[in-house]
Tab-separated table of C-alpha atoms in Angstrom:
chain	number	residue	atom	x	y	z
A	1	UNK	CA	-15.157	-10.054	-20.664
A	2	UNK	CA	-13.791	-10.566	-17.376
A	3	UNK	CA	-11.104	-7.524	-15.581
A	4	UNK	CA	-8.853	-7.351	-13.141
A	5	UNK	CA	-9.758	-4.152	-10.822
A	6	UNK	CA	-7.102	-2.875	-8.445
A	7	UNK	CA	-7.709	-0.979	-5.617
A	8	UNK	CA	-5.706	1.267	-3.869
A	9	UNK	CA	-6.978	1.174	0.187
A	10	UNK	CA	-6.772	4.716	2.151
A	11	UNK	CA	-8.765	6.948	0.664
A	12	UNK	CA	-9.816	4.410	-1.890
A	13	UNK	CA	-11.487	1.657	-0.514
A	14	UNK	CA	-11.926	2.838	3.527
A	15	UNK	CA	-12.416	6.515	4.594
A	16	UNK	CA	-9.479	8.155	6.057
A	17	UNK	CA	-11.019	9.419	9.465
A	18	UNK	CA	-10.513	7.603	12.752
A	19	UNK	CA	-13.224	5.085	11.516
A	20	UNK	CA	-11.343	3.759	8.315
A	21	UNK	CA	-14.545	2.610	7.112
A	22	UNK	CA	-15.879	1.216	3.705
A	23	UNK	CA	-18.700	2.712	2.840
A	24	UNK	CA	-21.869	0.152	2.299
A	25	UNK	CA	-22.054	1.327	-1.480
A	26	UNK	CA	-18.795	0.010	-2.115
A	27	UNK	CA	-19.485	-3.003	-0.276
A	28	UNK	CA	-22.353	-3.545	-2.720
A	29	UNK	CA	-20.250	-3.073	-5.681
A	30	UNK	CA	-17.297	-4.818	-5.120
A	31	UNK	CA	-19.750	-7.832	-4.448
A	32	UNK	CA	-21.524	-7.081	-7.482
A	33	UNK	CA	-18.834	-6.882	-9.383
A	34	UNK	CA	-17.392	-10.447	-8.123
A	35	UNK	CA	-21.006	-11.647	-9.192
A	36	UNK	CA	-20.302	-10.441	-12.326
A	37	UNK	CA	-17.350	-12.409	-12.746
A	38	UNK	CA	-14.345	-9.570	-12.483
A	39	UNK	CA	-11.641	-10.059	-10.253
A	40	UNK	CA	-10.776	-7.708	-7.214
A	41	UNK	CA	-7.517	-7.019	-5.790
A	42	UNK	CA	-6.042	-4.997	-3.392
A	43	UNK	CA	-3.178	-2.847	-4.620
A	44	UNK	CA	-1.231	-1.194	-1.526
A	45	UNK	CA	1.560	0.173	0.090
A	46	UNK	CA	0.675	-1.587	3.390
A	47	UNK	CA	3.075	-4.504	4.065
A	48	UNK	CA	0.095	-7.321	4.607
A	49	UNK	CA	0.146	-7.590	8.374
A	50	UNK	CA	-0.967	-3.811	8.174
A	51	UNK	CA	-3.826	-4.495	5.986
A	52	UNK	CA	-6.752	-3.902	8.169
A	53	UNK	CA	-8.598	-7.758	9.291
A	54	UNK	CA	-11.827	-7.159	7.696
A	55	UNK	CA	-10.493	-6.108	4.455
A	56	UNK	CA	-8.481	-9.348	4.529
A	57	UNK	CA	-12.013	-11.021	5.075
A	58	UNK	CA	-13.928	-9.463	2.565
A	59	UNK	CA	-13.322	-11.726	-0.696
A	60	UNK	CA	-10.613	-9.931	-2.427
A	61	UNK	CA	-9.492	-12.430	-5.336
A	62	UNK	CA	-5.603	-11.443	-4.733
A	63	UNK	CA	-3.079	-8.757	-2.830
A	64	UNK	CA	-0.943	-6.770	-3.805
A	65	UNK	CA	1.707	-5.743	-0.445
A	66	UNK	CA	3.956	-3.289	0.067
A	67	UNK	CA	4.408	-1.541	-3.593
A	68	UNK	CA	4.806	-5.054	-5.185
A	69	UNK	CA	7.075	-6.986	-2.994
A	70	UNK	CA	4.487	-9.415	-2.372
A	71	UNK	CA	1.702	-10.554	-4.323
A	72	UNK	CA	-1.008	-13.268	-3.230
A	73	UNK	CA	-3.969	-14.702	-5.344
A	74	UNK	CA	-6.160	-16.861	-3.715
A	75	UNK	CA	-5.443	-17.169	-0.604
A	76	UNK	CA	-1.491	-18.530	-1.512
A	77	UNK	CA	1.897	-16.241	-1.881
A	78	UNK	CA	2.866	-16.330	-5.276
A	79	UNK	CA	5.616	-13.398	-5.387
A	80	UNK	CA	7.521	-11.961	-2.511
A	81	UNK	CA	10.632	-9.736	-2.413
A	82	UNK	CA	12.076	-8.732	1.204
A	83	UNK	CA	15.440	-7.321	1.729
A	84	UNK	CA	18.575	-9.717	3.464
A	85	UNK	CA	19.356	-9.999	7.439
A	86	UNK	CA	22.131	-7.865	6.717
A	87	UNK	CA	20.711	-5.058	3.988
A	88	UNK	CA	17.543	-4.919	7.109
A	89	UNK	CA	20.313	-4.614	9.947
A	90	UNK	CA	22.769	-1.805	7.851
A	91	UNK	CA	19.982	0.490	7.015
A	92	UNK	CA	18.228	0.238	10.095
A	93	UNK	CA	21.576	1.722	11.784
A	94	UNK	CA	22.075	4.208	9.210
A	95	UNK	CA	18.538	5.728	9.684
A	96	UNK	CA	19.300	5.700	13.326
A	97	UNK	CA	22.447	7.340	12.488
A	98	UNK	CA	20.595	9.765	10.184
A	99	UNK	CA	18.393	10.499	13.197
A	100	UNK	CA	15.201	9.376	11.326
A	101	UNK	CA	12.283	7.956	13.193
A	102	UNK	CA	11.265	4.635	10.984
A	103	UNK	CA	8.623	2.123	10.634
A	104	UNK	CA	10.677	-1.122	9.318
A	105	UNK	CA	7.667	-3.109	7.648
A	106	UNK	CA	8.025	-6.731	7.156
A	107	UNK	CA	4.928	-8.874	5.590
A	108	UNK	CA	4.259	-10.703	9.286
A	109	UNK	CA	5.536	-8.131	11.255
A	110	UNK	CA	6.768	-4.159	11.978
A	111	UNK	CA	9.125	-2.723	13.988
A	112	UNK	CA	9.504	0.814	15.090
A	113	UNK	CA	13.179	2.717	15.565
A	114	UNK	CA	11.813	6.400	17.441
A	115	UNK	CA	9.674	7.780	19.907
A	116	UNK	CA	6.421	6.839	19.418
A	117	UNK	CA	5.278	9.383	22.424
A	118	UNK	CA	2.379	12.110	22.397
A	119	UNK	CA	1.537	13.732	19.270
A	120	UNK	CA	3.958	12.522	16.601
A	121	UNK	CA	3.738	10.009	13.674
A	122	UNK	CA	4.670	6.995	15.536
A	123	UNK	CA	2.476	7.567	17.847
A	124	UNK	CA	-0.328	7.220	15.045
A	125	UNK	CA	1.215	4.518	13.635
A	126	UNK	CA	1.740	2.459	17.113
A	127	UNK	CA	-1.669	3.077	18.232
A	128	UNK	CA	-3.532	2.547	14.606
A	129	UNK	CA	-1.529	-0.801	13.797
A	130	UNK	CA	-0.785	-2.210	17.046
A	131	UNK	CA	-4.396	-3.274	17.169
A	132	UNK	CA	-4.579	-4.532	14.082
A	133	UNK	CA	-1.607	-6.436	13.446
A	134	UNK	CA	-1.097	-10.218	14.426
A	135	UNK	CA	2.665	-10.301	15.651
A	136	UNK	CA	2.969	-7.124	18.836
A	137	UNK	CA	5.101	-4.101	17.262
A	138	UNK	CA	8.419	-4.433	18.428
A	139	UNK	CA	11.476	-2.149	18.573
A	140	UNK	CA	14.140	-2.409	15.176
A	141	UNK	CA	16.634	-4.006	17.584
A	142	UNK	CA	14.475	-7.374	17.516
A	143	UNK	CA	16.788	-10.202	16.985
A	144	UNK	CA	13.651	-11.167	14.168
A	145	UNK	CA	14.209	-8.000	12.527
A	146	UNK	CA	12.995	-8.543	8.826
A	147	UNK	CA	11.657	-5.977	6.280
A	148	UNK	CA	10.234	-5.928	2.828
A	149	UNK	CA	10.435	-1.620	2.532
A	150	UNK	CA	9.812	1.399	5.254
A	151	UNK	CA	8.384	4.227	5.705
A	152	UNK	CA	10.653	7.300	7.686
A	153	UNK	CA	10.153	10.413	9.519
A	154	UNK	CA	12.166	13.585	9.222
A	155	UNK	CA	12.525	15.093	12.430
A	156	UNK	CA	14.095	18.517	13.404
A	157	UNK	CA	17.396	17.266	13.948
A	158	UNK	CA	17.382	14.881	11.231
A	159	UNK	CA	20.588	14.581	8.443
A	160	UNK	CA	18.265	15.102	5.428
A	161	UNK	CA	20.982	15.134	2.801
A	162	UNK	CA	22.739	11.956	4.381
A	163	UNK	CA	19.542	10.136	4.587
A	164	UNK	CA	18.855	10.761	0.515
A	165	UNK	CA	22.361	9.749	-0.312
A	166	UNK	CA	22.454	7.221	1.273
A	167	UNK	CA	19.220	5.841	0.301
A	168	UNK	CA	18.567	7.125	-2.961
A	169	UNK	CA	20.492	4.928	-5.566
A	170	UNK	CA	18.286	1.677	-3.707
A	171	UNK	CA	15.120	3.021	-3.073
A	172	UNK	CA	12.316	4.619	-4.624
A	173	UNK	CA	11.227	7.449	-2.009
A	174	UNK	CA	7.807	8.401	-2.150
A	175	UNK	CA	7.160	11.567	-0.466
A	176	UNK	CA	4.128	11.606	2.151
A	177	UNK	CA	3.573	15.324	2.603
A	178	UNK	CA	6.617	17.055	3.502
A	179	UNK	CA	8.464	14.627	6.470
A	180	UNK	CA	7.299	11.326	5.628
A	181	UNK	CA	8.871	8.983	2.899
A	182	UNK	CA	7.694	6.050	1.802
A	183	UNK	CA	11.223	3.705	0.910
A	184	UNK	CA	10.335	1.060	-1.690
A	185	UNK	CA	13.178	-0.963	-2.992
A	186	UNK	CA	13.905	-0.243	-6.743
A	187	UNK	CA	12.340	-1.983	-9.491
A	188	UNK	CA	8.915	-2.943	-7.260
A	189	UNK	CA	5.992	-0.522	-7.424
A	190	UNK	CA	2.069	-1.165	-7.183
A	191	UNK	CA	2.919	-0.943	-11.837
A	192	UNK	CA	5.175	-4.228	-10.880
A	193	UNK	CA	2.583	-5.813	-9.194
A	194	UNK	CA	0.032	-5.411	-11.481
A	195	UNK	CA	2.332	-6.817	-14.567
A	196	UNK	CA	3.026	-9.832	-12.543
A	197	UNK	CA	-0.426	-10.836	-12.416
A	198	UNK	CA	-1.619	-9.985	-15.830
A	199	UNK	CA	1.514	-12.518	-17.004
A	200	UNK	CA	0.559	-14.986	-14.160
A	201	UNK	CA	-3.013	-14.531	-15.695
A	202	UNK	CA	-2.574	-14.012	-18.829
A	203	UNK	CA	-4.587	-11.003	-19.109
A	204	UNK	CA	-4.230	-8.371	-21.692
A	205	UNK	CA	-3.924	-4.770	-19.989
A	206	UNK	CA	-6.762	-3.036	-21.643
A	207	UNK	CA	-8.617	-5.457	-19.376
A	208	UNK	CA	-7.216	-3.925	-15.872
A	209	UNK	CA	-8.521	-0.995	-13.800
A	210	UNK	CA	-6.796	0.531	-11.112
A	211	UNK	CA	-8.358	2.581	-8.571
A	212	UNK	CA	-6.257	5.215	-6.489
A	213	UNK	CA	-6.157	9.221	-4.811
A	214	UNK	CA	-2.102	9.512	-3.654
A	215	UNK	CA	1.041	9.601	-4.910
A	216	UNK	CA	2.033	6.149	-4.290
A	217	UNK	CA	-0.711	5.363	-6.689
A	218	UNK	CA	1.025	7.075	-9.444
A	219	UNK	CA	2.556	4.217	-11.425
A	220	UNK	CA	-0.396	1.881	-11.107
A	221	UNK	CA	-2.734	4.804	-12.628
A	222	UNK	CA	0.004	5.372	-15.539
A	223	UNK	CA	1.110	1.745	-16.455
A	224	UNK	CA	-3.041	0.574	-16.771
A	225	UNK	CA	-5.589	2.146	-19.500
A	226	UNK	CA	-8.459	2.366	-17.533
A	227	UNK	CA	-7.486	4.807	-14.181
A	228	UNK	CA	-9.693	6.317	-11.489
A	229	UNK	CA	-9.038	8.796	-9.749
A	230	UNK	CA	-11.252	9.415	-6.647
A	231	UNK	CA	-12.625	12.558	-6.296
A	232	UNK	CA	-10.732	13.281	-2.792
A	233	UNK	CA	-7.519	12.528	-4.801
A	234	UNK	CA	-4.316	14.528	-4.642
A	235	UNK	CA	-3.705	16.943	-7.638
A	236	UNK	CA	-1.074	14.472	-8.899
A	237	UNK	CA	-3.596	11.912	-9.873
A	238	UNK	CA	-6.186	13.632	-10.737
A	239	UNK	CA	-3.949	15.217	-13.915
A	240	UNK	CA	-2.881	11.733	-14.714
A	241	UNK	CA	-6.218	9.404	-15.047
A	242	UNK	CA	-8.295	8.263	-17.534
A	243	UNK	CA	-11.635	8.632	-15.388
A	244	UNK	CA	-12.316	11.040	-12.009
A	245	UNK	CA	-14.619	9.677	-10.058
A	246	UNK	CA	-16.582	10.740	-7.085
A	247	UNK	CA	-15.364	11.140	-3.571
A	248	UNK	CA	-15.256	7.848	-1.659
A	249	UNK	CA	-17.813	8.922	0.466
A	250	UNK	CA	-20.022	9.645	-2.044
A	251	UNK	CA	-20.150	6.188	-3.846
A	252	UNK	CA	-16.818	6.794	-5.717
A	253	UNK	CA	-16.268	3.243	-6.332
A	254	UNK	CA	-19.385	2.481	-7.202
A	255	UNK	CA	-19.816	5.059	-9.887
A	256	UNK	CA	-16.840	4.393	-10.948
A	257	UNK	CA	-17.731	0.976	-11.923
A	258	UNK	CA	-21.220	1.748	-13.161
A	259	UNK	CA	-19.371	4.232	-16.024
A	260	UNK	CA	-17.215	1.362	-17.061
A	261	UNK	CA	-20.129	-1.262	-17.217
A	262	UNK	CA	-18.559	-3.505	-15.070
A	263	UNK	CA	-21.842	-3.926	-12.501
């Protein structure tokens, strides 16, 4: 029998030092696994243009983008969800009204509203995507300015309670430690994604695996039967999956796949 495996991608599939690496066992395993005639996706809260170039090269069967907002399989876009010209323009000003420093992420392109100076999360983001992207980062005043979700900062002077009221009834917000939110539109997750391609297909779900270690990983791990949790994973998981695995440095993926009997 033939599965669909999902993999989350920080902390998952590539190590999260400055390196963001995938370790050679998993290399061998994901390959093996293809050979054995199961299909691997990538299952992420990356927007696509942020999905590092040689993970895009690798052989994946499918993406999954941006919490389910756009889906590929085989090479060609079969789902995507981005927000309206206007919804992107209105909540870009109220963020900046907010005083929230925000990544706007759009499947070709992001665009950055705050100081991305020494020493704060912009900065990190700038200097880890702009490399990596295809389209240069711009500022969220781009005439072009189109976006699928984004992720925000809270900053000193930020207008927490404004920024969840105003935001909260639209979006899901996925909390990143304790200033950075993740803002997925409602009713699209990395669960969503998955269900669209076991209907597209037609695969029964006792037939998927999902692979994760943070919170945005949560409803992928609950909606399949068969979840991993890697052994560097957040609490969270780790209290919600079916199987804990090893840390990804120490052939996490790979084990995990060996218990199932999928290599």
């Amino acid at each position: 029998m033939s599965a669909l495996l999902f993999f989350d991608i920080d902390g998952t599939l590539i190590t999260l030092d400055e390196e963001h690496r995938m370790p050679e066992s998993t290399k061998h395993a994901l390959y093996k696994a293809k050979e054995n005639g199961h299909k691997i996706f990538i299952n992420t809260g990356r927007v696509k243009t942020a999905i590092d170039r040689h993970l895009l090269e690798f052989g994946f069967d499918g993406l999954i983008c941006g919490c389910g907002t756009y889906i590929e399989y085989e090479g060609q876009p079969v789902f995507h969800h981005t927000l309206t010209k206007e919804q992107c323009i209105y909540y870009a000003g109220k963020l900046r009204e907010c005083k929230m420093q925000t990544v706007f992420e759009g499947k070709d392109r992001l665009f950055i509203d705050g100081d991305y100076g020494p020493g704060g999360f912009m900065e990190y983001i700038y200097n880890y995507f702009s490399k990596n992207v295809e389209y240069p980062i711009e500022d969220s005043g781009h005439p072009e300015l189109i976006y699928d979700k984004f992720t925000t900062t809270l900053m000193p002077e930020s207008d927490e309670a404004e920024f969840r009221s105003l935001f909260s009834e639209s979006f899901h917000l996925i909390p990143h430690g304790s200033q950075v939110m993740e803002a997925v539109p409602n009713g699209f997750s990395k669960a969503t994604g998955i269900r669209f391609l076991m209907d597209y297909l037609n695969v029964l779900p006792e037939e998927c695996y999902a692979f994760g270690d943070s919170i945005n990983d949560m409803e992928m791990l609950e909606y399949v039967p068969h979840s991993v949790g890697m052994g560097n994973a957040v609490k969270e998981v780790l209290d919600v999956v079916e199987y804990r695995t090893a840390e990804i440095e120490k052939d996490g993926i790979e084990k995990a796949l060996m218990h199932y009997g999928l290599l």
